[in-house]
Coordinates of C-alpha atoms in Angstrom, one line a residue:
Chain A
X1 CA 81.3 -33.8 121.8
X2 CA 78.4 -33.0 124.2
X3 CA 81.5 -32.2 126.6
X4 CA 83.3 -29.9 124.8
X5 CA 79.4 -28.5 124.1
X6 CA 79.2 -28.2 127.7
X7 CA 82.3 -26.7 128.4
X8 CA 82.0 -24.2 126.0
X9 CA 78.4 -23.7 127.6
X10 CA 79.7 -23.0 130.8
X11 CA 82.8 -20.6 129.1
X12 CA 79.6 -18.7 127.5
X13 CA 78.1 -18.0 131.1
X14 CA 81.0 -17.5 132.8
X15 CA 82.1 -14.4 130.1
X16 CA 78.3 -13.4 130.2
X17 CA 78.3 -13.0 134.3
X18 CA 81.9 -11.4 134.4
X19 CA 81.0 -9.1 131.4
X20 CA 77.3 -8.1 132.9
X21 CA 79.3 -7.4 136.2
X22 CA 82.0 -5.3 134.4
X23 CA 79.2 -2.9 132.5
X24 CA 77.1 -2.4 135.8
X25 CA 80.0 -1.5 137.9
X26 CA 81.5 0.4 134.3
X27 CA 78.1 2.3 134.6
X28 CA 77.7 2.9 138.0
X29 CA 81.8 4.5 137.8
X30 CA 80.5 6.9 135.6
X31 CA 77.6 7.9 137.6
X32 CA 80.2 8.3 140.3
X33 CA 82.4 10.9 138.5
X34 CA 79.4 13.1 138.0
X35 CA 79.6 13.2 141.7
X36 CA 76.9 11.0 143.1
X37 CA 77.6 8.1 145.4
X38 CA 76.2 4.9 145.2
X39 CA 76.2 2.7 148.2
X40 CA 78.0 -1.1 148.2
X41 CA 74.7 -2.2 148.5
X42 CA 73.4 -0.2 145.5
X43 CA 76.3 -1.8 144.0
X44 CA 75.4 -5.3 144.3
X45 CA 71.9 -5.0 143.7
X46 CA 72.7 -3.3 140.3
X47 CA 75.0 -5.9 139.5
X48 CA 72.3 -9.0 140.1
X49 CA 69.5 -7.0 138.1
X50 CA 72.4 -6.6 135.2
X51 CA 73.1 -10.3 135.1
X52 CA 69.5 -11.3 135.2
X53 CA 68.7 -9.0 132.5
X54 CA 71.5 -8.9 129.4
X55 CA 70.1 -11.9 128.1
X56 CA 68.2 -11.0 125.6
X57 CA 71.0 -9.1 123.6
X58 CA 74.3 -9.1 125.4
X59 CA 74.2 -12.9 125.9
X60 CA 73.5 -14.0 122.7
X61 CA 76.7 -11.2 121.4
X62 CA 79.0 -12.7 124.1
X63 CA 77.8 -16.6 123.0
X64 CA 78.4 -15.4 119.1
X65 CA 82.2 -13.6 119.7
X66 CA 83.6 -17.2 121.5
X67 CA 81.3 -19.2 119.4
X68 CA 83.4 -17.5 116.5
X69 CA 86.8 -17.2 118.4
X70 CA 87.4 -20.4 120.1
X71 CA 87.3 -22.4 117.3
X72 CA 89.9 -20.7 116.1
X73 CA 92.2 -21.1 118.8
X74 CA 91.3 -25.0 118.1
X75 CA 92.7 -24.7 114.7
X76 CA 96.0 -22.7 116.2
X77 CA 96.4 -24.8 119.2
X78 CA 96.1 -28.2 117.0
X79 CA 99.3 -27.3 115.4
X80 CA 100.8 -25.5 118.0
X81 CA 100.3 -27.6 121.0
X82 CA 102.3 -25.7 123.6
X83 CA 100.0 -22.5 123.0
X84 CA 97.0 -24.0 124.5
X85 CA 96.4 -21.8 127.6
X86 CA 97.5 -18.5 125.8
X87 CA 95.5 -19.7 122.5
X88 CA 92.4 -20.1 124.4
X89 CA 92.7 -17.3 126.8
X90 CA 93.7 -14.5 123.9
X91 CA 90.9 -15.8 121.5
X92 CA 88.2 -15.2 124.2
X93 CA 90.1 -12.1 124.8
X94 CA 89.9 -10.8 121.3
X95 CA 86.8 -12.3 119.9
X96 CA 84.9 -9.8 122.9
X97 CA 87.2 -7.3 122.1
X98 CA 86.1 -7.6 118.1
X99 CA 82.0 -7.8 119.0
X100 CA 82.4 -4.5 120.6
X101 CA 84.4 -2.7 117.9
X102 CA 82.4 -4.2 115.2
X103 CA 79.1 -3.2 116.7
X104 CA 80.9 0.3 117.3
X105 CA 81.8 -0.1 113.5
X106 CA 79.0 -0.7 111.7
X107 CA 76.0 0.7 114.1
X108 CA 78.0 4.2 114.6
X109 CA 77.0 3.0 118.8
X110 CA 78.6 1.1 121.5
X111 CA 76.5 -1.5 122.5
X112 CA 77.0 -1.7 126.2
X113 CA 78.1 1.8 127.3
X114 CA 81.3 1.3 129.2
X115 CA 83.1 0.4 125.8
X116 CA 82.8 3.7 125.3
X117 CA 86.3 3.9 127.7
X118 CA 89.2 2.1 126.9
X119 CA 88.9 0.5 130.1
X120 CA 85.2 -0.7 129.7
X121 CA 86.5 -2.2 126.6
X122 CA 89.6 -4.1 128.0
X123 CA 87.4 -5.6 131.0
X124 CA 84.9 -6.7 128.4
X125 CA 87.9 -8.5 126.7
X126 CA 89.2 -10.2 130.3
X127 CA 85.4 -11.1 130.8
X128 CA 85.9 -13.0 126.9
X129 CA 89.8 -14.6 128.0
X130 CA 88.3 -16.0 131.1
X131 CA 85.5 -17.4 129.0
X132 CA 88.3 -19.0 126.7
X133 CA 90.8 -20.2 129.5
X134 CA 88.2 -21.9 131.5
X135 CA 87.0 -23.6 128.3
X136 CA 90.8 -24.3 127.6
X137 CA 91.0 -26.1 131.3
X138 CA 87.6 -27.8 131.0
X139 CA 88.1 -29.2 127.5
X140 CA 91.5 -30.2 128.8
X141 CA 90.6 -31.7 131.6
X142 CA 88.2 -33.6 130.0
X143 CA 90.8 -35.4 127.6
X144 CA 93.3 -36.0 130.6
X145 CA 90.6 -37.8 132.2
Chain B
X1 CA 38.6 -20.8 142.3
X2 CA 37.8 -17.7 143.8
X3 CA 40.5 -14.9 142.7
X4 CA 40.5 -16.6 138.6
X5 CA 36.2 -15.6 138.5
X6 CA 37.4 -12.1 140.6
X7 CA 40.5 -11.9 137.8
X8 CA 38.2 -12.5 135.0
X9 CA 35.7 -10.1 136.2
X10 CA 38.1 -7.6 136.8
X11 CA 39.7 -8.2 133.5
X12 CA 36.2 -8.0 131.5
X13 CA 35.6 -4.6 133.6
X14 CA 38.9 -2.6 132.4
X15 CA 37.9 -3.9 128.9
X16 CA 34.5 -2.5 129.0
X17 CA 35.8 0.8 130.5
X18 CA 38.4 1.1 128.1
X19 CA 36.0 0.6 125.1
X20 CA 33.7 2.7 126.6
X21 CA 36.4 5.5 126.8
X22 CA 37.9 5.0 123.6
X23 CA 33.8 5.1 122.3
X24 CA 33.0 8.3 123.8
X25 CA 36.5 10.1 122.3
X26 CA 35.6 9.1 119.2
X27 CA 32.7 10.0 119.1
X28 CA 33.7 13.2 119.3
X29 CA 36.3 13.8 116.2
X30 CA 36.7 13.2 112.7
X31 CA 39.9 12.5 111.7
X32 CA 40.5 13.6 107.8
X33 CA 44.3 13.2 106.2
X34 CA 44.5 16.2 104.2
X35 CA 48.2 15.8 103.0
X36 CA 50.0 12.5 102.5
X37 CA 53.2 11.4 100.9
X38 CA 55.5 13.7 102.4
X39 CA 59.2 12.2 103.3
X40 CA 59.3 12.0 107.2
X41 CA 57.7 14.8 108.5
X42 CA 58.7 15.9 111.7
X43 CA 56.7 19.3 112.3
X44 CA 54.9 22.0 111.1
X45 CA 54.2 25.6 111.4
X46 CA 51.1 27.3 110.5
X47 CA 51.1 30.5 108.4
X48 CA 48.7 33.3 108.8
X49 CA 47.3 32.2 105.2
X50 CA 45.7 29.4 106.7
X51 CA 48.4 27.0 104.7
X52 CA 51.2 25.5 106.6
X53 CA 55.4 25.0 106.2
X54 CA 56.1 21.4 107.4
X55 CA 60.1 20.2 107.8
X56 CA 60.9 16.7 107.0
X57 CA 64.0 15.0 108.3
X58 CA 64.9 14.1 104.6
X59 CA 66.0 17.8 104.4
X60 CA 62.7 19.9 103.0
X61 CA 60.5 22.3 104.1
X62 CA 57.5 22.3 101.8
X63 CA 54.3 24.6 101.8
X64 CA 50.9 23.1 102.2
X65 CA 48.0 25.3 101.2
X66 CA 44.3 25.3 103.2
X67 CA 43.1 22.7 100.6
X68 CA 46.2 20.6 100.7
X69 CA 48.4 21.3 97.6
X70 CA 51.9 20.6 98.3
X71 CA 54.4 22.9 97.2
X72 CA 58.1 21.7 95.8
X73 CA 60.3 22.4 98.4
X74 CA 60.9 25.7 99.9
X75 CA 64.6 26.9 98.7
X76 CA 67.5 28.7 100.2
X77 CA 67.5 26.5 103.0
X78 CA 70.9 25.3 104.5
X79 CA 71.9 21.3 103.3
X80 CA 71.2 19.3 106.5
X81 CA 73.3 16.3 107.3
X82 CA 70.4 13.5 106.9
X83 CA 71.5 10.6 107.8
X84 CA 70.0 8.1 110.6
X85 CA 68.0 10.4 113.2
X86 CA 69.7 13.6 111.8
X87 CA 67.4 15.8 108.6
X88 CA 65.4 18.7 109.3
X89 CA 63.8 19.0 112.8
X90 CA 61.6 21.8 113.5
X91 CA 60.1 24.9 112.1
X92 CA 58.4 27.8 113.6
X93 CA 57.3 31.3 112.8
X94 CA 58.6 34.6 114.6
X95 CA 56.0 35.9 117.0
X96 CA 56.4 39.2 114.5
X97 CA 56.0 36.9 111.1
X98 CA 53.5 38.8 109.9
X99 CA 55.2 41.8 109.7
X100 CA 58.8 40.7 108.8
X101 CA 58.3 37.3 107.4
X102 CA 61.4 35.3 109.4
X103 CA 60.9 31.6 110.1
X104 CA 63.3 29.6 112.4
X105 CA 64.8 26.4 111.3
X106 CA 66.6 23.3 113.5
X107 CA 68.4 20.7 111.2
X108 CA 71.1 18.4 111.7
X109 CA 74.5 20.5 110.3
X110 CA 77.8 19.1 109.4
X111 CA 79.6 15.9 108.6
X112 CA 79.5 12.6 110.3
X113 CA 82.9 13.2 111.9
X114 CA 81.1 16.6 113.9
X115 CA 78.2 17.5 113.4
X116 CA 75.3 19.0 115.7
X117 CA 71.9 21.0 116.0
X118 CA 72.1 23.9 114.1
X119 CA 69.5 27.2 114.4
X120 CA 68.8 29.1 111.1
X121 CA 66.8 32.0 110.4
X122 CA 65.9 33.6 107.1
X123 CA 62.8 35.5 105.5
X124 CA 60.3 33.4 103.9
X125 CA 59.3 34.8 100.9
X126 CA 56.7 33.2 98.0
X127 CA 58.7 29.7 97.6
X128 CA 62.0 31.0 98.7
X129 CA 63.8 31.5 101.9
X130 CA 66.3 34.3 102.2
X131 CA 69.2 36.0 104.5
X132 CA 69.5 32.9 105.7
X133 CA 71.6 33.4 108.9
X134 CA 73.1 30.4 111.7
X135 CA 72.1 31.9 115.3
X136 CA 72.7 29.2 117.4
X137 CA 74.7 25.6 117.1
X138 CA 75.1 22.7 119.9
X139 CA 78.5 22.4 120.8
X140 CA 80.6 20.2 121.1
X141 CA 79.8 19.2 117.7
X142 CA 79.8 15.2 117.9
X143 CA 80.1 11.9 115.9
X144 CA 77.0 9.8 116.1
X145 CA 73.8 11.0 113.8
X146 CA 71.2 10.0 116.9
X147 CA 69.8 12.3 119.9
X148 CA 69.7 15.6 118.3
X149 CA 66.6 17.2 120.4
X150 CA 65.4 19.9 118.2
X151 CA 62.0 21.1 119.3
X152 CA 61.8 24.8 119.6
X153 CA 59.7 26.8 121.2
X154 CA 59.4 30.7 121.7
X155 CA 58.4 32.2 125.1
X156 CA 55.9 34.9 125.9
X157 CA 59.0 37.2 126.8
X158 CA 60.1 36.9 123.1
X159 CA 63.1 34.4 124.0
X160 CA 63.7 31.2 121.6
X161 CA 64.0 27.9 123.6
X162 CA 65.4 24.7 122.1
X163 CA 66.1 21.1 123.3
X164 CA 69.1 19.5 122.6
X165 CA 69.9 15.9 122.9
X166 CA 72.6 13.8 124.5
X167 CA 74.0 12.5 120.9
X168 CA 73.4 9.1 122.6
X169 CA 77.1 8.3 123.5
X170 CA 77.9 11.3 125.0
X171 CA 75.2 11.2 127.8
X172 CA 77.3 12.2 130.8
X173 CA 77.5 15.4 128.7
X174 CA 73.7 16.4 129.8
X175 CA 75.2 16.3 133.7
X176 CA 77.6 19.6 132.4
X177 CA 76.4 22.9 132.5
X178 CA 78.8 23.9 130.7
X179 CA 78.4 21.6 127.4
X180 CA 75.2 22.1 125.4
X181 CA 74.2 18.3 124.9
X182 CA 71.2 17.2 126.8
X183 CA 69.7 20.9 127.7
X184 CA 67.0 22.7 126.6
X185 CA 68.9 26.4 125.9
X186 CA 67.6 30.1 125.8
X187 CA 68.9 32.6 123.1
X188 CA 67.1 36.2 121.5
X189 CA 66.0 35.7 118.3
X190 CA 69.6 36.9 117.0
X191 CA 71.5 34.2 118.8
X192 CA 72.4 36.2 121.9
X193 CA 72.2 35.5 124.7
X194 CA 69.0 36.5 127.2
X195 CA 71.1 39.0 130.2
X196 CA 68.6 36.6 132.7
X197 CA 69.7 33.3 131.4
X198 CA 71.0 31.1 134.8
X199 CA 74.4 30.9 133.8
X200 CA 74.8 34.0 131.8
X201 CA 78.1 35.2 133.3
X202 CA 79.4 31.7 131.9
X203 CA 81.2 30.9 135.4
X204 CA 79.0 27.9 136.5
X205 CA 77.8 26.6 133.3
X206 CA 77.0 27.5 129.1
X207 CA 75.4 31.2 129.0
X208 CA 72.5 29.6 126.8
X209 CA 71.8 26.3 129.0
X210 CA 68.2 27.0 130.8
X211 CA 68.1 23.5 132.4
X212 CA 70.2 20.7 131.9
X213 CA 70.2 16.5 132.4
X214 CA 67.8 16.0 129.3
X215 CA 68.2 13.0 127.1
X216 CA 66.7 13.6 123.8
X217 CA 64.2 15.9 124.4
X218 CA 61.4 15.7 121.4
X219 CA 58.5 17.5 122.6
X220 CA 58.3 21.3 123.9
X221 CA 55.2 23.5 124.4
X222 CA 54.2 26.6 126.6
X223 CA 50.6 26.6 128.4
X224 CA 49.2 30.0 127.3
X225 CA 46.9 29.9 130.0
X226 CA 49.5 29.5 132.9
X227 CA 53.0 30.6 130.5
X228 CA 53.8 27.4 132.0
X229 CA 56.6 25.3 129.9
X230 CA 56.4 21.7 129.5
X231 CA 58.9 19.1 127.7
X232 CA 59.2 15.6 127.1
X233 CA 62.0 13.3 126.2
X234 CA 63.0 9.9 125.1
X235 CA 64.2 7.6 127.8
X236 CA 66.2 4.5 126.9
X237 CA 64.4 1.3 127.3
X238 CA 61.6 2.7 129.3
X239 CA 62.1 6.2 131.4
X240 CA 60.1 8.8 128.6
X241 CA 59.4 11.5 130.9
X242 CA 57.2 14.4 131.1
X243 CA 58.7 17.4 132.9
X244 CA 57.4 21.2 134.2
X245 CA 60.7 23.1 132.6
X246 CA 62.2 25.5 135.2
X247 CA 65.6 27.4 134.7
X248 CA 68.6 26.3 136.4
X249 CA 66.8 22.6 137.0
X250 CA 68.8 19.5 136.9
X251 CA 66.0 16.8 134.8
X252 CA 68.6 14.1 136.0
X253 CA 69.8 12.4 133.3
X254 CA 71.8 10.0 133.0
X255 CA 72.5 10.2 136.8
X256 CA 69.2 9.4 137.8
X257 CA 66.1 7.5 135.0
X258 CA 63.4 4.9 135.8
X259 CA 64.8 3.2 132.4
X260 CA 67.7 1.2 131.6
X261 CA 69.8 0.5 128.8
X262 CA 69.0 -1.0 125.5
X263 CA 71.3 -3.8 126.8
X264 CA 69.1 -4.7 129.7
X265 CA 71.5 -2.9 132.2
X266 CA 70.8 -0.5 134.6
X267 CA 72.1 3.5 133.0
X268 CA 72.1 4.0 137.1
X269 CA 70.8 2.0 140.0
X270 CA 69.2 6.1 140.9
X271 CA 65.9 6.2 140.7
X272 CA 65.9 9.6 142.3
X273 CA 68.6 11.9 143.9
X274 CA 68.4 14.6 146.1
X275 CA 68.5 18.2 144.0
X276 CA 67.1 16.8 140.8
X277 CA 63.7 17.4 139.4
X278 CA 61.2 14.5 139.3
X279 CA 59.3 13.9 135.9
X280 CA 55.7 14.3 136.3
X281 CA 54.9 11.3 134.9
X282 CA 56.6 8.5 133.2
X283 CA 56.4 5.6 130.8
X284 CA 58.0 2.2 131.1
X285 CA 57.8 0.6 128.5
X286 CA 58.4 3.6 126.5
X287 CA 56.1 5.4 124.4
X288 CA 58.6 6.8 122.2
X289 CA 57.0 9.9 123.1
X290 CA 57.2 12.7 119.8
X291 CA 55.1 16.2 119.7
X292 CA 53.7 18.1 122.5
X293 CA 50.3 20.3 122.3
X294 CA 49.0 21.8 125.3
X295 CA 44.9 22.2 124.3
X296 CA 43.7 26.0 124.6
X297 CA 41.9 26.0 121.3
X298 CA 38.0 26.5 121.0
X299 CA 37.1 23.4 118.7
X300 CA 37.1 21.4 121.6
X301 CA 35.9 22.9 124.7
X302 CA 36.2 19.5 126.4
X303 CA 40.1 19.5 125.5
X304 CA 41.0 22.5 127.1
X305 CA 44.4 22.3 129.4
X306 CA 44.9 18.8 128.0
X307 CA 48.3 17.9 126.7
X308 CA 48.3 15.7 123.6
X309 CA 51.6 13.9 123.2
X310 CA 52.4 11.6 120.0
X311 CA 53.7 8.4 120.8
X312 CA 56.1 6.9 117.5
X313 CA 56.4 3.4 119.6
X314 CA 52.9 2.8 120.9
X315 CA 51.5 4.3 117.3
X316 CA 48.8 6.5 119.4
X317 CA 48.4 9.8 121.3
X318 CA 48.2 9.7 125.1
X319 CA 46.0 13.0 126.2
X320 CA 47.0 13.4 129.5
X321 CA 44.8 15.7 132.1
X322 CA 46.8 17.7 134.4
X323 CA 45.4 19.4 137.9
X324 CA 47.9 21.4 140.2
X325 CA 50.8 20.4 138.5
X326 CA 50.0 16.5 138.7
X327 CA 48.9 14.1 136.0
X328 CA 45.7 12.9 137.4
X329 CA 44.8 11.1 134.0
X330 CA 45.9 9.6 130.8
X331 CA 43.7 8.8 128.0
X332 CA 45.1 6.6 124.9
X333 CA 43.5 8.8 121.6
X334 CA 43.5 8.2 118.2
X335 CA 44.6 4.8 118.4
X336 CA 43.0 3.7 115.0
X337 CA 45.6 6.0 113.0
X338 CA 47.7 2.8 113.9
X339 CA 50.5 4.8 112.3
X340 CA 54.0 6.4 114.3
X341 CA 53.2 10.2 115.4
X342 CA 55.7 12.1 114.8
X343 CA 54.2 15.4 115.7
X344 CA 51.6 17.1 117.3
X345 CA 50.2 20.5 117.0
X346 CA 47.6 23.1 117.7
X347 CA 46.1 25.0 114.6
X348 CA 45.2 28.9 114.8
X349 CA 41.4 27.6 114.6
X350 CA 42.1 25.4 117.2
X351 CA 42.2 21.8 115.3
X352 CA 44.6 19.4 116.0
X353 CA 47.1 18.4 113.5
X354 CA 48.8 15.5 113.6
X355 CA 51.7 14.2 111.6
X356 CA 52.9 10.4 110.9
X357 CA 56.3 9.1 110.8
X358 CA 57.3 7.6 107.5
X359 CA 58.5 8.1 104.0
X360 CA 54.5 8.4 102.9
X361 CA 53.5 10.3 106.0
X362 CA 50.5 12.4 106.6
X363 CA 48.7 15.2 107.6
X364 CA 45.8 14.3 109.5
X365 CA 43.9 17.1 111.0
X366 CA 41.6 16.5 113.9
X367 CA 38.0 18.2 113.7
X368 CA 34.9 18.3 115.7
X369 CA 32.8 15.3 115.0
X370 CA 30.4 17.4 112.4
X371 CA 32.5 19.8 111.6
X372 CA 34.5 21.1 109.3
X373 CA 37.3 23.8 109.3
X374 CA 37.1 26.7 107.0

């Protein structure tokens, strides 16, 4: 139990760093097609000051969505064995996917402005199935071992 | 050992001073509520009766008489699409009101699909408004009920400014010249376009934008000493700015802000760009910075030049003194209202009026310390 607690802790980070990276370069792209350039280093700094400060909103959303969508790949995957990888990996997918639309839904906003493309959207969503595959291999790993 | 006696020195020191300013600016005003339970109010306009019109955001404009009666609400006014930010916005008076009577309303207009600023203008007449006629409406029309701007302001040349606001998910929009989110615009008092306006051949941007890259612009006042225009506008978390409004100017939003996103995330890692105006000053954490006056009144000779500026987040009004075109001082006033303020505003006598943001908001007017207004 405290395993699978810490694998799905370090699924929660992982998504959280990947997404905060994905919304500072998704707002620094549009910033860039009004036609000013940011440098590499601009870049990177951006990115470090993004991931040490989405915690008091954006982490909690991202450790809600897989704290909500893992569990059901569990159910899934119990009965369907074979579908482990892709369970996992889709239900982080999707469960970042739905925390964005749903905000979207009900607040009339986006919560993090690059979901405002369909592109800032999807990376949130590959941010959430890298979350749920590397809390697929952890957890899996664990019980091989 | 040391630095924590320097620290607590230092500390003890500010508090002192800041008592002893807040003391002395008390000292010198009464503040008296003379109208209360009024449904969001989010400005006013004062009539040569010595009354006043005030617009609420719930979609009223209602009459206040000198001694405070409040009228039922003003008909003949357009339905407003009230819903989250949008309502009523702003009211004011044609420069020539006392001889034709027209008001000037902002409101949100339209559905939640599209909807927008709108500009109306009728003649007021006992407790009705009539020929009530659109002049001006911010296109694109858009789908969130948030960042409206609103504030209007007339020029000495006879020309109607008005801030618009990014609609909060369109903000890129305030980087086009040729969209009319996030600008402050120019138009006659018909809706036409000023011949002088920067873009007014339409080729390089909207023949109404007179400056662009504004967020949610809520404040808007001319100096009458200077003819100087001033604005203010919501930043996100942090980055409320106060700007000297030139035509043509790029404000630099959301390209360039000392805020970030409600997320925590930077908007942009610019903090400045080359080509677009600086704010003159700036708060972080915001203000939530509401109503603009710039002080030319009598009633307080010591107030003169200042500019009072409502604060709905910090509950307070920060009077800020200005001196060649820098803010060399900011003062935190009326503090003790402990209440949003939504508005701020001038009176022909030269009292300030303040007004508080809630469904029971208030009037208060702001009087010499002894003193009444007659």
């Amino acid at each position: 139990m405290v395993k699978t607690i810490g694998s799905f802790l370090l699924a929660v980070i992982t998504t959280y760093l990947l997404g905060a990276i994905f919304v500072s370069q998704g707002n620094i792209a549009a910033v860039v097609a009004l036609g000013f350039d940011i440098s590499f280093a601009q870049r990177l700094d951006a990115a470090v000051h993004d991931m040490l400060n989405m915690t008091d909103i954006y982490l909690p959303l991202v450790a809600i969505s897989l704290l909500l969508g893992l569990p059901v790949a569990y159910a899934i995957v119990r009965k369907r064995p074979h579908l482990g990888l892709i369970g996992y990996t889709l239900a982080g997918f999707v469960a970042l996917l739905a925390i964005h639309l749903i905000i979207k839904a009900v607040v009339g906003l986006s919560g993090v402005a690059p979901t405002r493309t369909l592109i800032g959207l999807l990376c949130q969503g590959i941010a959430g199935g890298v979350g749920g595959y590397l809390f697929y291999r952890l957890t899996t790993k664990l019980q091989n071992n | 050992m040391f630095w924590n006696k320097a620290k607590r020195l230092g500390v003890l020191l500010l508090t002192l001073s800041l008592i002893s300013i807040s003391a002395r600016a008390q000292s010198e005003y009464t503040l008296e509520t003379v109208a209360e339970g009024l449904n969001f109010p989010w400005s006013i306009a004062f009539l040569p009766s010595g009354g006043y019109l005030v617009a609420m955001r719930s979609g009223e404009v209602r009459n206040i008489s000198a001694d405070g009666t409040i009228s039922e609400p003003i008909t003949g006014l357009p339905e407003s699409y009230v819903m989250s930010q949008g309502g009523y916005f702003d009211i004011t008076l044609d420069p020539e009101f006392a001889s034709n009577q027209r008001i000037y309303l902002s409101f949100a207009h339209g559905t939640p699909e599209a909807n927008g600023t709108r500009i109306v203008t009728g003649t007021l007449k006992g407790s009705a408004v009539t020929d009530v006629t659109p002049i001006f409406t911010v296109t694109p029309l858009k789908d969130t009920p948030v960042h409206y701007g609103g504030k209007m302001l007339f020029q000495s040349d006879g020309t109607l400014l008005m801030t618009t606001g990014d609609g909060f998910e369109y903000r890129e929009a305030a980087q086009d010249p040729h969209n009319l989110m996030g600008k402050i615009i120019r138009i006659n008092t018909d809706g036409s376009i000023p011949a002088d306006n920067p873009f007014a051949d339409g080729d390089s941007g909207h023949p109404a934008v007179w400056s662009y890259g504004h967020r949610n612009p809520q404040g808007l006042d001319l100096d009458p000493a200077t003819d100087d225009v001033y604005a203010h506008e919501h930043g996100a978390k942090g980055g409320d700015e106060l700007n000297l409004i030139k035509p043509t100017v790029n404000y630099g939003w959301p390209a360039v802000t000392k805020g970030i996103n409600y997320s925590g995330a930077y908007v942009s890692p610019l903090r400045s760009a080359p080509g677009l105006e600086e704010p003159l000053t700036h708060w972080t954490p915001s203000i939530g910075a509401s109503g603009l006056a710039i002080y030319r009144g009598d009633a307080f000779p010591q107030w003169r030049g200042k500019h009072f500026i409502g604060a709905l987040v910090a509950e307070d009004v920060r009077m800020l003194t200005l001196d060649a075109g820098e803010v060399t001082q900011e003062e935190i006033v009326f503090s003790e209202i402990a209440a949003r303020i939504r508005d701020v505003r001038v009176s022909p006598t030269g009292m300030l009026y303040l007004l508080t943001d809630s469904d029971q908001g208030k009037v208060i007017r702001v009087t010499p310390a002894r003193s009444e207004e007659s």
